[in-house]
JSON list of C-alpha atoms in Angstrom, two decimals:
[
{"chain": "A", "resi": 1, "resn": "MET", "atom": "CA", "xyz": [158.07, -77.64, 101.16]},
{"chain": "A", "resi": 2, "resn": "VAL", "atom": "CA", "xyz": [155.61, -79.59, 99.17]},
{"chain": "A", "resi": 3, "resn": "ASP", "atom": "CA", "xyz": [153.08, -77.51, 97.12]},
{"chain": "A", "resi": 4, "resn": "THR", "atom": "CA", "xyz": [149.47, -79.20, 97.70]},
{"chain": "A", "resi": 5, "resn": "LYS", "atom": "CA", "xyz": [146.92, -78.26, 95.46]},
{"chain": "A", "resi": 6, "resn": "THR", "atom": "CA", "xyz": [143.22, -78.67, 95.80]},
{"chain": "A", "resi": 7, "resn": "ALA", "atom": "CA", "xyz": [141.82, -80.61, 93.08]},
{"chain": "A", "resi": 8, "resn": "PRO", "atom": "CA", "xyz": [138.48, -79.66, 91.59]},
{"chain": "A", "resi": 9, "resn": "ALA", "atom": "CA", "xyz": [135.41, -81.41, 93.02]},
{"chain": "A", "resi": 10, "resn": "PRO", "atom": "CA", "xyz": [133.89, -84.02, 90.49]},
{"chain": "A", "resi": 11, "resn": "ALA", "atom": "CA", "xyz": [131.02, -82.92, 88.69]},
{"chain": "A", "resi": 12, "resn": "ALA", "atom": "CA", "xyz": [127.72, -83.94, 90.55]},
{"chain": "A", "resi": 13, "resn": "SER", "atom": "CA", "xyz": [126.35, -86.79, 88.44]},
{"chain": "A", "resi": 14, "resn": "PRO", "atom": "CA", "xyz": [122.21, -87.11, 88.15]},
{"chain": "A", "resi": 15, "resn": "ARG", "atom": "CA", "xyz": [120.46, -89.29, 90.83]},
{"chain": "A", "resi": 16, "resn": "GLN", "atom": "CA", "xyz": [119.31, -92.65, 89.99]},
{"chain": "A", "resi": 17, "resn": "GLY", "atom": "CA", "xyz": [116.35, -92.53, 88.00]},
{"chain": "A", "resi": 18, "resn": "GLU", "atom": "CA", "xyz": [116.11, -88.73, 87.83]},
{"chain": "A", "resi": 19, "resn": "THR", "atom": "CA", "xyz": [115.74, -87.28, 84.32]},
{"chain": "A", "resi": 20, "resn": "PRO", "atom": "CA", "xyz": [117.85, -84.07, 83.21]},
{"chain": "A", "resi": 21, "resn": "PRO", "atom": "CA", "xyz": [116.00, -81.18, 82.14]},
{"chain": "A", "resi": 22, "resn": "VAL", "atom": "CA", "xyz": [115.52, -80.34, 78.71]},
{"chain": "A", "resi": 23, "resn": "ARG", "atom": "CA", "xyz": [115.66, -76.83, 77.30]},
{"chain": "A", "resi": 24, "resn": "LEU", "atom": "CA", "xyz": [112.84, -76.34, 74.67]},
{"chain": "A", "resi": 25, "resn": "LEU", "atom": "CA", "xyz": [114.46, -74.38, 71.55]},
{"chain": "A", "resi": 26, "resn": "GLY", "atom": "CA", "xyz": [112.53, -71.37, 70.53]},
{"chain": "A", "resi": 27, "resn": "SER", "atom": "CA", "xyz": [110.60, -70.53, 73.83]},
{"chain": "A", "resi": 28, "resn": "GLY", "atom": "CA", "xyz": [109.84, -67.33, 74.96]},
{"chain": "A", "resi": 29, "resn": "PRO", "atom": "CA", "xyz": [107.93, -64.15, 73.30]},
{"chain": "A", "resi": 30, "resn": "ARG", "atom": "CA", "xyz": [109.62, -65.00, 69.91]},
{"chain": "A", "resi": 31, "resn": "ARG", "atom": "CA", "xyz": [108.27, -68.54, 69.44]},
{"chain": "A", "resi": 32, "resn": "TRP", "atom": "CA", "xyz": [104.62, -66.93, 69.95]},
{"chain": "A", "resi": 33, "resn": "ARG", "atom": "CA", "xyz": [105.48, -64.15, 67.61]},
{"chain": "A", "resi": 34, "resn": "TRP", "atom": "CA", "xyz": [105.89, -67.21, 64.63]},
{"chain": "A", "resi": 35, "resn": "LEU", "atom": "CA", "xyz": [103.14, -69.21, 65.85]},
{"chain": "A", "resi": 36, "resn": "VAL", "atom": "CA", "xyz": [100.60, -65.75, 65.67]},
{"chain": "A", "resi": 37, "resn": "LEU", "atom": "CA", "xyz": [102.27, -65.00, 62.46]},
{"chain": "A", "resi": 38, "resn": "ALA", "atom": "CA", "xyz": [101.41, -68.53, 61.21]},
{"chain": "A", "resi": 39, "resn": "LEU", "atom": "CA", "xyz": [97.63, -68.61, 62.36]},
{"chain": "A", "resi": 40, "resn": "GLY", "atom": "CA", "xyz": [97.34, -65.57, 60.37]},
{"chain": "A", "resi": 41, "resn": "MET", "atom": "CA", "xyz": [98.71, -66.62, 57.37]},
{"chain": "A", "resi": 42, "resn": "MET", "atom": "CA", "xyz": [96.11, -69.79, 57.56]},
{"chain": "A", "resi": 43, "resn": "THR", "atom": "CA", "xyz": [93.23, -67.62, 58.22]},
{"chain": "A", "resi": 44, "resn": "ALA", "atom": "CA", "xyz": [94.00, -65.40, 55.33]},
{"chain": "A", "resi": 45, "resn": "GLY", "atom": "CA", "xyz": [94.75, -68.51, 53.14]},
{"chain": "A", "resi": 46, "resn": "GLY", "atom": "CA", "xyz": [91.30, -69.77, 54.07]},
{"chain": "A", "resi": 47, "resn": "LEU", "atom": "CA", "xyz": [89.48, -66.73, 53.41]},
{"chain": "A", "resi": 48, "resn": "SER", "atom": "CA", "xyz": [91.08, -66.48, 50.07]},
{"chain": "A", "resi": 49, "resn": "GLY", "atom": "CA", "xyz": [89.89, -69.82, 49.40]},
{"chain": "A", "resi": 50, "resn": "VAL", "atom": "CA", "xyz": [86.24, -69.07, 50.53]},
{"chain": "A", "resi": 51, "resn": "LEU", "atom": "CA", "xyz": [86.23, -65.74, 47.82]},
{"chain": "A", "resi": 52, "resn": "ALA", "atom": "CA", "xyz": [87.61, -67.69, 45.02]},
{"chain": "A", "resi": 53, "resn": "LEU", "atom": "CA", "xyz": [84.56, -70.21, 45.78]},
{"chain": "A", "resi": 54, "resn": "GLU", "atom": "CA", "xyz": [82.20, -67.63, 45.88]},
{"chain": "A", "resi": 55, "resn": "GLN", "atom": "CA", "xyz": [83.54, -66.12, 42.59]},
{"chain": "A", "resi": 56, "resn": "MET", "atom": "CA", "xyz": [83.39, -69.29, 40.76]},
{"chain": "A", "resi": 57, "resn": "ASP", "atom": "CA", "xyz": [79.55, -69.88, 41.78]},
{"chain": "A", "resi": 58, "resn": "ASP", "atom": "CA", "xyz": [77.46, -68.65, 39.09]},
{"chain": "A", "resi": 59, "resn": "ARG", "atom": "CA", "xyz": [74.05, -69.25, 40.19]},
{"chain": "A", "resi": 60, "resn": "GLN", "atom": "CA", "xyz": [71.81, -66.49, 41.60]},
{"chain": "A", "resi": 61, "resn": "GLY", "atom": "CA", "xyz": [68.70, -65.76, 43.65]},
{"chain": "A", "resi": 62, "resn": "VAL", "atom": "CA", "xyz": [65.71, -66.26, 41.73]},
{"chain": "A", "resi": 63, "resn": "LEU", "atom": "CA", "xyz": [62.14, -66.80, 42.46]},
{"chain": "A", "resi": 64, "resn": "VAL", "atom": "CA", "xyz": [60.34, -69.86, 41.58]},
{"chain": "A", "resi": 65, "resn": "ALA", "atom": "CA", "xyz": [56.58, -70.90, 42.17]},
{"chain": "A", "resi": 66, "resn": "ASP", "atom": "CA", "xyz": [55.97, -72.89, 45.46]},
{"chain": "A", "resi": 67, "resn": "THR", "atom": "CA", "xyz": [52.45, -74.29, 44.15]},
{"chain": "A", "resi": 68, "resn": "ASP", "atom": "CA", "xyz": [51.11, -74.38, 40.38]},
{"chain": "A", "resi": 69, "resn": "LEU", "atom": "CA", "xyz": [49.86, -70.80, 39.63]},
{"chain": "A", "resi": 70, "resn": "PRO", "atom": "CA", "xyz": [47.28, -70.22, 36.66]},
{"chain": "A", "resi": 71, "resn": "ALA", "atom": "CA", "xyz": [47.54, -67.27, 34.16]},
{"chain": "A", "resi": 72, "resn": "GLY", "atom": "CA", "xyz": [45.66, -64.40, 35.85]},
{"chain": "A", "resi": 73, "resn": "HIS", "atom": "CA", "xyz": [46.43, -64.96, 39.33]},
{"chain": "A", "resi": 74, "resn": "VAL", "atom": "CA", "xyz": [47.64, -62.24, 41.69]},
{"chain": "A", "resi": 75, "resn": "VAL", "atom": "CA", "xyz": [50.85, -63.19, 43.00]},
{"chain": "A", "resi": 76, "resn": "ALA", "atom": "CA", "xyz": [51.11, -63.35, 46.89]},
{"chain": "A", "resi": 77, "resn": "ALA", "atom": "CA", "xyz": [54.24, -64.27, 48.96]},
{"chain": "A", "resi": 78, "resn": "GLU", "atom": "CA", "xyz": [52.95, -67.46, 49.99]},
{"chain": "A", "resi": 79, "resn": "ASP", "atom": "CA", "xyz": [53.19, -68.36, 46.18]},
{"chain": "A", "resi": 80, "resn": "LEU", "atom": "CA", "xyz": [56.75, -68.00, 45.96]},
{"chain": "A", "resi": 81, "resn": "ARG", "atom": "CA", "xyz": [59.92, -69.08, 47.37]},
{"chain": "A", "resi": 82, "resn": "ILE", "atom": "CA", "xyz": [63.51, -68.46, 46.79]},
{"chain": "A", "resi": 83, "resn": "GLU", "atom": "CA", "xyz": [66.19, -70.73, 44.75]},
{"chain": "A", "resi": 84, "resn": "ARG", "atom": "CA", "xyz": [69.78, -70.42, 43.90]},
{"chain": "A", "resi": 85, "resn": "ILE", "atom": "CA", "xyz": [70.22, -71.96, 40.65]},
{"chain": "A", "resi": 86, "resn": "SER", "atom": "CA", "xyz": [71.96, -71.03, 37.23]},
{"chain": "A", "resi": 87, "resn": "VAL", "atom": "CA", "xyz": [70.04, -69.33, 34.54]},
{"chain": "A", "resi": 88, "resn": "ALA", "atom": "CA", "xyz": [70.95, -69.86, 30.99]},
{"chain": "A", "resi": 89, "resn": "ASP", "atom": "CA", "xyz": [71.07, -66.44, 28.92]},
{"chain": "A", "resi": 90, "resn": "GLY", "atom": "CA", "xyz": [67.87, -65.15, 27.38]},
{"chain": "A", "resi": 91, "resn": "VAL", "atom": "CA", "xyz": [65.40, -67.08, 30.29]},
{"chain": "A", "resi": 92, "resn": "SER", "atom": "CA", "xyz": [62.90, -64.38, 31.39]},
{"chain": "A", "resi": 93, "resn": "PHE", "atom": "CA", "xyz": [63.33, -64.49, 35.41]},
{"chain": "A", "resi": 94, "resn": "VAL", "atom": "CA", "xyz": [62.59, -62.54, 38.47]},
{"chain": "A", "resi": 95, "resn": "GLY", "atom": "CA", "xyz": [65.65, -61.93, 40.99]},
{"chain": "A", "resi": 96, "resn": "SER", "atom": "CA", "xyz": [65.15, -62.94, 44.58]},
{"chain": "A", "resi": 97, "resn": "GLU", "atom": "CA", "xyz": [65.57, -59.01, 45.38]},
{"chain": "A", "resi": 98, "resn": "SER", "atom": "CA", "xyz": [62.69, -58.22, 43.57]},
{"chain": "A", "resi": 99, "resn": "LEU", "atom": "CA", "xyz": [60.68, -60.20, 45.73]},
{"chain": "A", "resi": 100, "resn": "GLU", "atom": "CA", "xyz": [58.33, -57.50, 47.23]},
{"chain": "A", "resi": 101, "resn": "ALA", "atom": "CA", "xyz": [57.70, -55.61, 44.21]},
{"chain": "A", "resi": 102, "resn": "THR", "atom": "CA", "xyz": [56.51, -58.85, 43.12]},
{"chain": "A", "resi": 103, "resn": "VAL", "atom": "CA", "xyz": [53.86, -59.50, 45.19]},
{"chain": "A", "resi": 104, "resn": "GLY", "atom": "CA", "xyz": [50.68, -57.90, 44.20]},
{"chain": "A", "resi": 105, "resn": "GLN", "atom": "CA", "xyz": [51.07, -58.33, 40.59]},
{"chain": "A", "resi": 106, "resn": "THR", "atom": "CA", "xyz": [49.18, -60.53, 37.86]},
{"chain": "A", "resi": 107, "resn": "LEU", "atom": "CA", "xyz": [50.55, -63.59, 35.78]},
{"chain": "A", "resi": 108, "resn": "THR", "atom": "CA", "xyz": [49.48, -63.83, 32.19]},
{"chain": "A", "resi": 109, "resn": "VAL", "atom": "CA", "xyz": [50.99, -67.32, 31.75]},
{"chain": "A", "resi": 110, "resn": "PRO", "atom": "CA", "xyz": [50.46, -70.04, 34.08]},
{"chain": "A", "resi": 111, "resn": "VAL", "atom": "CA", "xyz": [53.69, -71.27, 36.15]},
{"chain": "A", "resi": 112, "resn": "THR", "atom": "CA", "xyz": [53.96, -74.83, 37.63]},
{"chain": "A", "resi": 113, "resn": "GLU", "atom": "CA", "xyz": [55.68, -75.84, 40.85]},
{"chain": "A", "resi": 114, "resn": "GLY", "atom": "CA", "xyz": [59.17, -74.87, 40.74]},
{"chain": "A", "resi": 115, "resn": "GLY", "atom": "CA", "xyz": [59.06, -73.01, 37.54]},
{"chain": "A", "resi": 116, "resn": "LEU", "atom": "CA", "xyz": [60.92, -69.99, 37.07]},
{"chain": "A", "resi": 117, "resn": "LEU", "atom": "CA", "xyz": [58.59, -66.75, 37.79]},
{"chain": "A", "resi": 118, "resn": "PRO", "atom": "CA", "xyz": [58.96, -65.15, 34.18]},
{"chain": "A", "resi": 119, "resn": "GLU", "atom": "CA", "xyz": [59.60, -61.21, 34.35]},
{"chain": "A", "resi": 120, "resn": "ALA", "atom": "CA", "xyz": [58.12, -60.38, 31.32]},
{"chain": "A", "resi": 121, "resn": "ALA", "atom": "CA", "xyz": [54.63, -62.03, 32.25]},
{"chain": "A", "resi": 122, "resn": "LEU", "atom": "CA", "xyz": [54.07, -60.17, 35.40]},
{"chain": "A", "resi": 123, "resn": "GLY", "atom": "CA", "xyz": [51.57, -57.15, 35.81]},
{"chain": "A", "resi": 124, "resn": "ALA", "atom": "CA", "xyz": [48.78, -55.98, 34.41]},
{"chain": "A", "resi": 125, "resn": "GLU", "atom": "CA", "xyz": [50.43, -54.52, 31.59]},
{"chain": "A", "resi": 126, "resn": "ALA", "atom": "CA", "xyz": [52.47, -57.05, 30.69]},
{"chain": "A", "resi": 127, "resn": "ALA", "atom": "CA", "xyz": [52.23, -58.10, 27.17]},
{"chain": "A", "resi": 128, "resn": "PHE", "atom": "CA", "xyz": [50.83, -61.92, 26.18]},
{"chain": "A", "resi": 129, "resn": "PRO", "atom": "CA", "xyz": [52.29, -63.74, 24.29]},
{"chain": "A", "resi": 130, "resn": "GLU", "atom": "CA", "xyz": [55.32, -62.44, 25.05]},
{"chain": "A", "resi": 131, "resn": "ARG", "atom": "CA", "xyz": [57.62, -61.06, 21.98]},
{"chain": "A", "resi": 132, "resn": "ASP", "atom": "CA", "xyz": [58.55, -63.74, 19.59]},
{"chain": "A", "resi": 133, "resn": "ARG", "atom": "CA", "xyz": [56.41, -66.17, 21.23]},
{"chain": "A", "resi": 134, "resn": "ALA", "atom": "CA", "xyz": [52.80, -67.40, 19.83]},
{"chain": "A", "resi": 135, "resn": "VAL", "atom": "CA", "xyz": [49.66, -69.62, 21.14]},
{"chain": "A", "resi": 136, "resn": "LEU", "atom": "CA", "xyz": [48.18, -72.25, 19.18]},
{"chain": "A", "resi": 137, "resn": "GLY", "atom": "CA", "xyz": [45.89, -74.83, 19.69]},
{"chain": "A", "resi": 138, "resn": "VAL", "atom": "CA", "xyz": [46.86, -78.98, 19.29]},
{"chain": "A", "resi": 139, "resn": "ALA", "atom": "CA", "xyz": [44.24, -81.59, 19.35]},
{"chain": "A", "resi": 140, "resn": "LEU", "atom": "CA", "xyz": [45.69, -84.81, 20.46]},
{"chain": "A", "resi": 141, "resn": "ARG", "atom": "CA", "xyz": [44.30, -88.66, 20.90]},
{"chain": "A", "resi": 142, "resn": "VAL", "atom": "CA", "xyz": [44.62, -90.70, 23.98]},
{"chain": "A", "resi": 143, "resn": "GLY", "atom": "CA", "xyz": [48.34, -92.05, 24.32]},
{"chain": "A", "resi": 144, "resn": "ARG", "atom": "CA", "xyz": [49.99, -89.00, 22.56]},
{"chain": "A", "resi": 145, "resn": "PHE", "atom": "CA", "xyz": [50.32, -86.98, 25.87]},
{"chain": "A", "resi": 146, "resn": "PRO", "atom": "CA", "xyz": [50.76, -87.64, 29.96]},
{"chain": "A", "resi": 147, "resn": "ALA", "atom": "CA", "xyz": [47.42, -88.14, 31.81]},
{"chain": "A", "resi": 148, "resn": "SER", "atom": "CA", "xyz": [48.52, -85.89, 34.32]},
{"chain": "A", "resi": 149, "resn": "LEU", "atom": "CA", "xyz": [49.28, -83.13, 32.00]},
{"chain": "A", "resi": 150, "resn": "GLY", "atom": "CA", "xyz": [47.93, -79.88, 33.30]},
{"chain": "A", "resi": 151, "resn": "PRO", "atom": "CA", "xyz": [48.45, -76.01, 32.82]},
{"chain": "A", "resi": 152, "resn": "GLY", "atom": "CA", "xyz": [51.79, -74.58, 33.15]},
{"chain": "A", "resi": 153, "resn": "ALA", "atom": "CA", "xyz": [53.63, -77.83, 32.18]},
{"chain": "A", "resi": 154, "resn": "ALA", "atom": "CA", "xyz": [56.62, -77.57, 30.28]},
{"chain": "A", "resi": 155, "resn": "VAL", "atom": "CA", "xyz": [56.76, -79.69, 27.49]},
{"chain": "A", "resi": 156, "resn": "SER", "atom": "CA", "xyz": [58.70, -81.23, 24.44]},
{"chain": "A", "resi": 157, "resn": "VAL", "atom": "CA", "xyz": [56.15, -81.28, 20.81]},
{"chain": "A", "resi": 158, "resn": "VAL", "atom": "CA", "xyz": [57.50, -84.06, 18.91]},
{"chain": "A", "resi": 159, "resn": "VAL", "atom": "CA", "xyz": [56.67, -83.90, 15.40]},
{"chain": "A", "resi": 160, "resn": "HIS", "atom": "CA", "xyz": [56.79, -87.14, 13.47]},
{"chain": "A", "resi": 161, "resn": "PRO", "atom": "CA", "xyz": [58.13, -87.38, 9.88]},
{"chain": "A", "resi": 162, "resn": "GLU", "atom": "CA", "xyz": [55.74, -88.26, 7.16]},
{"chain": "A", "resi": 163, "resn": "GLU", "atom": "CA", "xyz": [54.99, -91.88, 6.27]},
{"chain": "A", "resi": 164, "resn": "GLY", "atom": "CA", "xyz": [57.69, -92.76, 4.07]},
{"chain": "A", "resi": 165, "resn": "ALA", "atom": "CA", "xyz": [59.43, -89.44, 4.69]},
{"chain": "A", "resi": 166, "resn": "THR", "atom": "CA", "xyz": [63.60, -89.79, 5.35]},
{"chain": "A", "resi": 167, "resn": "GLY", "atom": "CA", "xyz": [63.62, -87.17, 7.88]},
{"chain": "A", "resi": 168, "resn": "GLY", "atom": "CA", "xyz": [63.86, -87.61, 11.54]},
{"chain": "A", "resi": 169, "resn": "VAL", "atom": "CA", "xyz": [61.76, -86.83, 14.63]},
{"chain": "A", "resi": 170, "resn": "GLU", "atom": "CA", "xyz": [61.99, -83.20, 15.57]},
{"chain": "A", "resi": 171, "resn": "ALA", "atom": "CA", "xyz": [61.01, -81.74, 19.16]},
{"chain": "A", "resi": 172, "resn": "TYR", "atom": "CA", "xyz": [60.11, -78.13, 20.16]},
{"chain": "A", "resi": 173, "resn": "ARG", "atom": "CA", "xyz": [59.89, -76.59, 23.72]},
{"chain": "A", "resi": 174, "resn": "ALA", "atom": "CA", "xyz": [56.30, -75.01, 24.49]},
{"chain": "A", "resi": 175, "resn": "LEU", "atom": "CA", "xyz": [54.22, -74.46, 27.74]},
{"chain": "A", "resi": 176, "resn": "VAL", "atom": "CA", "xyz": [50.88, -75.57, 28.04]},
{"chain": "A", "resi": 177, "resn": "ARG", "atom": "CA", "xyz": [48.71, -72.75, 28.87]},
{"chain": "A", "resi": 178, "resn": "ASP", "atom": "CA", "xyz": [45.22, -75.01, 28.87]},
{"chain": "A", "resi": 179, "resn": "VAL", "atom": "CA", "xyz": [43.95, -78.14, 28.51]},
{"chain": "A", "resi": 180, "resn": "GLN", "atom": "CA", "xyz": [40.36, -79.26, 27.95]},
{"chain": "A", "resi": 181, "resn": "PRO", "atom": "CA", "xyz": [38.66, -82.42, 27.05]},
{"chain": "A", "resi": 182, "resn": "SER", "atom": "CA", "xyz": [37.65, -83.05, 23.45]},
{"chain": "A", "resi": 183, "resn": "ALA", "atom": "CA", "xyz": [33.50, -83.21, 22.44]},
{"chain": "A", "resi": 184, "resn": "ALA", "atom": "CA", "xyz": [34.26, -86.52, 21.17]},
{"chain": "A", "resi": 185, "resn": "GLU", "atom": "CA", "xyz": [34.36, -87.82, 24.67]},
{"chain": "A", "resi": 186, "resn": "ASP", "atom": "CA", "xyz": [37.03, -90.26, 23.76]},
{"chain": "A", "resi": 187, "resn": "GLY", "atom": "CA", "xyz": [39.79, -89.22, 26.01]},
{"chain": "A", "resi": 188, "resn": "SER", "atom": "CA", "xyz": [41.51, -87.11, 23.55]},
{"chain": "A", "resi": 189, "resn": "VAL", "atom": "CA", "xyz": [42.43, -83.29, 24.66]},
{"chain": "A", "resi": 190, "resn": "GLN", "atom": "CA", "xyz": [42.48, -80.00, 23.12]},
{"chain": "A", "resi": 191, "resn": "LEU", "atom": "CA", "xyz": [45.84, -78.25, 24.29]},
{"chain": "A", "resi": 192, "resn": "GLU", "atom": "CA", "xyz": [46.40, -74.44, 24.29]},
{"chain": "A", "resi": 193, "resn": "LEU", "atom": "CA", "xyz": [50.44, -74.20, 23.66]},
{"chain": "A", "resi": 194, "resn": "VAL", "atom": "CA", "xyz": [52.80, -71.33, 23.87]},
{"chain": "A", "resi": 195, "resn": "ALA", "atom": "CA", "xyz": [55.60, -71.59, 21.24]},
{"chain": "A", "resi": 196, "resn": "SER", "atom": "CA", "xyz": [58.33, -69.80, 19.89]},
{"chain": "A", "resi": 197, "resn": "SER", "atom": "CA", "xyz": [56.93, -67.85, 17.01]},
{"chain": "A", "resi": 198, "resn": "ALA", "atom": "CA", "xyz": [59.19, -69.44, 14.39]},
{"chain": "A", "resi": 199, "resn": "ASP", "atom": "CA", "xyz": [58.49, -73.32, 15.68]},
{"chain": "A", "resi": 200, "resn": "ALA", "atom": "CA", "xyz": [54.66, -72.31, 15.80]},
{"chain": "A", "resi": 201, "resn": "ALA", "atom": "CA", "xyz": [53.97, -73.13, 12.16]},
{"chain": "A", "resi": 202, "resn": "ALA", "atom": "CA", "xyz": [55.59, -76.52, 12.21]},
{"chain": "A", "resi": 203, "resn": "ILE", "atom": "CA", "xyz": [53.85, -77.23, 14.99]},
{"chain": "A", "resi": 204, "resn": "ALA", "atom": "CA", "xyz": [50.11, -76.16, 13.59]},
{"chain": "A", "resi": 205, "resn": "SER", "atom": "CA", "xyz": [50.64, -78.17, 10.04]},
{"chain": "A", "resi": 206, "resn": "ALA", "atom": "CA", "xyz": [51.77, -81.30, 11.94]},
{"chain": "A", "resi": 207, "resn": "ALA", "atom": "CA", "xyz": [49.11, -81.45, 14.36]},
{"chain": "A", "resi": 208, "resn": "ALA", "atom": "CA", "xyz": [46.53, -80.77, 11.73]},
{"chain": "A", "resi": 209, "resn": "VAL", "atom": "CA", "xyz": [47.23, -84.13, 10.57]},
{"chain": "A", "resi": 210, "resn": "GLU", "atom": "CA", "xyz": [47.78, -86.01, 13.57]},
{"chain": "A", "resi": 211, "resn": "ARG", "atom": "CA", "xyz": [51.47, -86.05, 13.66]},
{"chain": "A", "resi": 212, "resn": "VAL", "atom": "CA", "xyz": [52.34, -84.86, 17.25]},
{"chain": "A", "resi": 213, "resn": "SER", "atom": "CA", "xyz": [52.89, -85.96, 20.74]},
{"chain": "A", "resi": 214, "resn": "VAL", "atom": "CA", "xyz": [53.51, -84.11, 23.64]},
{"chain": "A", "resi": 215, "resn": "VAL", "atom": "CA", "xyz": [56.13, -85.17, 26.25]},
{"chain": "A", "resi": 216, "resn": "GLN", "atom": "CA", "xyz": [56.28, -83.35, 29.56]},
{"chain": "A", "resi": 217, "resn": "VAL", "atom": "CA", "xyz": [59.72, -82.22, 30.50]},
{"chain": "A", "resi": 218, "resn": "ASN", "atom": "CA", "xyz": [61.41, -80.20, 33.32]},
{"chain": "A", "resi": 219, "resn": "PRO", "atom": "CA", "xyz": [61.30, -76.47, 33.17]},
{"chain": "A", "resi": 220, "resn": "ARG", "atom": "CA", "xyz": [64.51, -75.44, 33.38]},
{"chain": "A", "resi": 221, "resn": "GLY", "atom": "CA", "xyz": [66.25, -77.83, 30.91]},
{"chain": "A", "resi": 222, "resn": "GLY", "atom": "CA", "xyz": [65.72, -80.99, 28.93]},
{"chain": "A", "resi": 223, "resn": "SER", "atom": "CA", "xyz": [64.47, -81.36, 25.12]}
]
């Protein structure tokens, strides 16, 4: 008797032109959980970066003059705007959170457009000049001051050395409170300046012998 066995059928080969199916590894619920976790970590990292940048930013909201404001002016809301800047230690300013309380107060010093509103010079009871400040008069000939100089301008008062002296030029920060033409009608002016009490004597003595020039500078910095 002949033992006959049926041979296994040959495996079906892919049809010509047909691409065998490819299984995606990691598909299913587990893959989605990993994607959600990764997105969450990216979002947390982005928020941490934003918070770190905010902590590094030392700027603060301050009130600045939106136009030239003379001394004695009653502050209105339209006179001001808010800016975010870095303010040096010791500089008098009003924070943006005090906008509502500032409206209606009186300025005791002039403030130029873009200048910081000084907290120490606001209100009917504000002291003028401020502590450690002095008011002095300086007469200047044509060519020793900018033609556009006006009240409220921040200036550097340049004191020239005496003839034959070995010392160099010195400069002092000041604020122009008033500008009046000289009675001589030769183009010279009489300035009323607000300066540091420590600098006032040096400026006044140099101005008396015509060794002073005035340079207008940025109210937030410069020499």
